[in-house]
């Protein structure tokens, strides 16, 4: 499998980082990572991770302005793209077809090639504009998955909450995982 992962500057970089950590453990999965400049800043502010470590987890790394990257073309085949977290700016760009960076371009390619696109939009409260952009993308097949915590699995830590969301993302990609106790 080949998975494209973008981490944008919205709060919640830990979702993308944890997803990348899990994906890096699968020998049969190759990851292509886009880290935006604001993602780097958010990682610095919100986590104890450093960007060098995160880059080492990915098989291929791109700069957000690298519009000639392989993942910007429909001829590059992959099994899905995840944007975790997805800023409202990125969501709006994708919704409007405004491909001004590699994240929005790769997402547009996923849409036009009918590939899985999973977005973890991070903002609250949501405006009517945010909701309209999410609805528009949902109607064309994108999975809109705000990282909202669930409590039926009785999380004991922030890591448990993050892993629950990451497990659900992996489910969307068809990747078996045992990060969480399943509902019975």
C-alpha positions as MATLAB code, in Angstrom:
seq = 'XXXXXXXXXXXXXXXXXXXXXXXXXXXXXXXXXXXXXXXXXXXXXXXXXXXXXXXXXXXXXXXXXXXXXXXXXXXXXXXXXXXXXXXXXXXXXXXXXXXXXXXXXXXXXXXXXXXXXXXXXXXXXXXXXXXXXXXXXXXXXXXXXXXXXXXXXXXXXXXXXXXXXXXXXXXXXXXXXXXXXXXX';
ca = [
       0.000    0.000    0.000;
       0.969    3.607   -0.548;
      -0.569    6.252    1.725;
      -0.198   10.008    1.290;
      -0.307   11.915    4.582;
      -0.397   15.677    4.985;
      -0.025   17.459    8.296;
      -1.223   21.064    8.195;
      -0.928   23.848   10.744;
      -4.228   23.286   12.522;
      -4.124   22.305   16.164;
      -3.894   18.549   16.585;
      -0.648   17.683   14.803;
      -0.451   14.688   17.137;
      -3.108   12.937   15.023;
      -0.917   13.021   11.930;
       2.219   12.155   13.880;
       0.598    9.163   15.579;
      -0.855    7.945   12.290;
       2.609    8.126   10.733;
       4.108    6.264   13.709;
       1.597    3.448   13.257;
       1.921    3.314    9.461;
       5.720    3.124    9.751;
       5.331   -0.181   11.640;
       3.721   -1.879    8.629;
       6.331   -3.362    6.284;
       3.879   -3.411    3.370;
       2.904    0.285    3.619;
       4.897    3.152    2.117;
       4.150    6.680    3.267;
       4.478    9.972    1.402;
       4.471   12.882    3.853;
       3.762   16.566    3.285;
       4.553   18.808    6.256;
       3.430   22.394    5.836;
       5.449   25.239    7.323;
       2.663   25.888    9.825;
       2.567   22.191   10.710;
       6.215   22.440   11.692;
       5.398   25.388   13.930;
       2.375   23.655   15.471;
       4.445   20.524   16.142;
       6.974   22.706   17.958;
       4.275   24.400   20.056;
       2.006   21.426   20.818;
       4.269   18.401   21.090;
       7.611   17.134   22.335;
       8.398   15.707   18.887;
      10.974   17.231   16.601;
      10.444   17.499   12.870;
      13.574   15.472   12.050;
      12.210   12.467   13.941;
       8.847   12.761   12.201;
      10.508   12.907    8.781;
      12.445    9.723    9.577;
       9.145    7.867    9.982;
       8.082    8.589    6.382;
       9.374    6.864    3.276;
       9.173   10.028    1.154;
       8.931   13.636    2.319;
       7.752   16.675    0.368;
       7.760   20.393    0.930;
       4.334   21.996    0.618;
       5.540   24.088   -2.343;
       6.907   21.105   -4.281;
       4.150   21.123   -6.891;
       6.217   19.012   -9.289;
       6.181   16.103   -6.801;
       4.973   12.719   -8.011;
       1.889   12.876   -5.780;
       0.662   15.962   -7.661;
      -0.105   13.794  -10.691;
      -3.004   11.443  -11.286;
      -0.562    8.987  -12.845;
       0.983    8.428   -9.394;
      -1.055    5.635   -7.888;
      -1.753    5.425   -4.180;
      -4.278    3.809   -1.879;
      -5.499    6.893   -0.074;
      -4.689   10.313    1.314;
      -5.195   11.586    4.836;
      -4.935   15.197    5.990;
      -4.498   15.128    9.760;
      -5.148   17.669   11.027;
      -6.814   19.572    8.213;
      -6.897   23.339    8.647;
      -9.966   25.248    7.519;
      -7.761   27.043    4.978;
      -6.781   23.690    3.468;
     -10.369   22.450    3.588;
     -11.551   25.610    1.796;
      -8.807   25.294   -0.814;
      -9.756   21.702   -1.580;
     -13.462   22.530   -1.619;
     -12.947   25.357   -4.099;
     -10.382   23.563   -6.271;
      -7.726   26.118   -5.352;
      -4.541   24.068   -5.645;
      -2.016   26.596   -4.349;
       0.228   24.053   -2.607;
       1.032   20.355   -2.698;
      -1.513   19.454   -0.020;
      -4.474   20.897   -1.906;
      -3.130   19.657   -5.252;
      -2.642   16.087   -3.989;
      -6.127   16.156   -2.441;
      -7.622   17.378   -5.725;
      -5.844   14.547   -7.514;
      -7.249   12.030   -5.011;
     -10.734   13.387   -5.719;
     -10.406   13.393   -9.502;
      -8.928    9.873   -9.507;
     -11.655    8.572   -7.141;
      -9.168    7.653   -4.446;
      -9.903    7.631   -0.726;
      -9.512   11.087    0.857;
      -9.853   11.342    4.652;
      -9.903   14.795    6.248;
      -9.600   15.476    9.981;
     -10.812   19.085   10.136;
      -9.838   20.827   13.350;
     -11.740   23.943   14.354;
     -14.408   24.919   16.812;
     -16.925   26.376   16.735;
     -17.680   25.666   13.087;
     -19.094   28.416   10.907;
     -21.656   27.911    8.149;
     -18.779   28.341    5.669;
     -16.816   25.493    7.297;
     -19.886   23.274    7.284;
     -20.703   24.077    3.650;
     -17.136   23.238    2.603;
     -17.286   19.940    4.508;
     -20.682   19.086    3.030;
     -19.463   19.862   -0.489;
     -16.455   17.555   -0.069;
     -18.527   14.839    1.593;
     -20.970   14.870   -1.335;
     -18.122   14.103   -3.748;
     -16.786   11.247   -1.641;
     -14.285   12.691    0.829;
     -14.497   11.285    4.346;
     -14.975   14.115    6.839;
     -13.741   12.881   10.185;
     -13.341   15.587   12.829;
     -11.180   14.177   15.629;
     -13.916   14.103   18.230;
     -13.233   11.955   21.277;
     -15.344    8.920   22.081;
     -15.683    7.717   25.637;
     -17.317    4.290   25.375;
     -13.855    2.716   25.419;
     -13.066    4.535   28.708;
      -9.883    6.363   27.676;
      -7.327    6.775   30.440;
      -5.063    9.266   28.648;
      -4.794   11.695   25.770;
      -2.918    8.939   23.922;
      -5.977    6.689   24.240;
      -8.142    9.429   22.719;
      -5.666   10.011   19.872;
      -5.330    6.276   19.204;
      -9.106    5.926   18.945;
      -9.221    8.498   16.146;
      -6.140    7.037   14.436;
      -7.698    3.569   14.587;
     -10.818    4.914   12.875;
      -8.651    6.515   10.153;
      -6.877    3.205    9.605;
     -10.287    1.533    9.328;
     -11.235    4.015    6.598;
      -8.085    3.023    4.697;
      -8.834   -0.683    5.107;
      -5.800   -1.233    7.354;
      -6.240   -3.827   10.088;
      -5.220   -2.579   13.517;
      -5.662   -3.308   17.175;
      -5.109    0.160   18.600;
      -8.421    0.129   20.411;
     -10.819   -2.249   22.066;
     -13.697   -2.690   19.632;
     -17.321   -2.224   20.619;
     -18.931   -5.586   21.340;
];
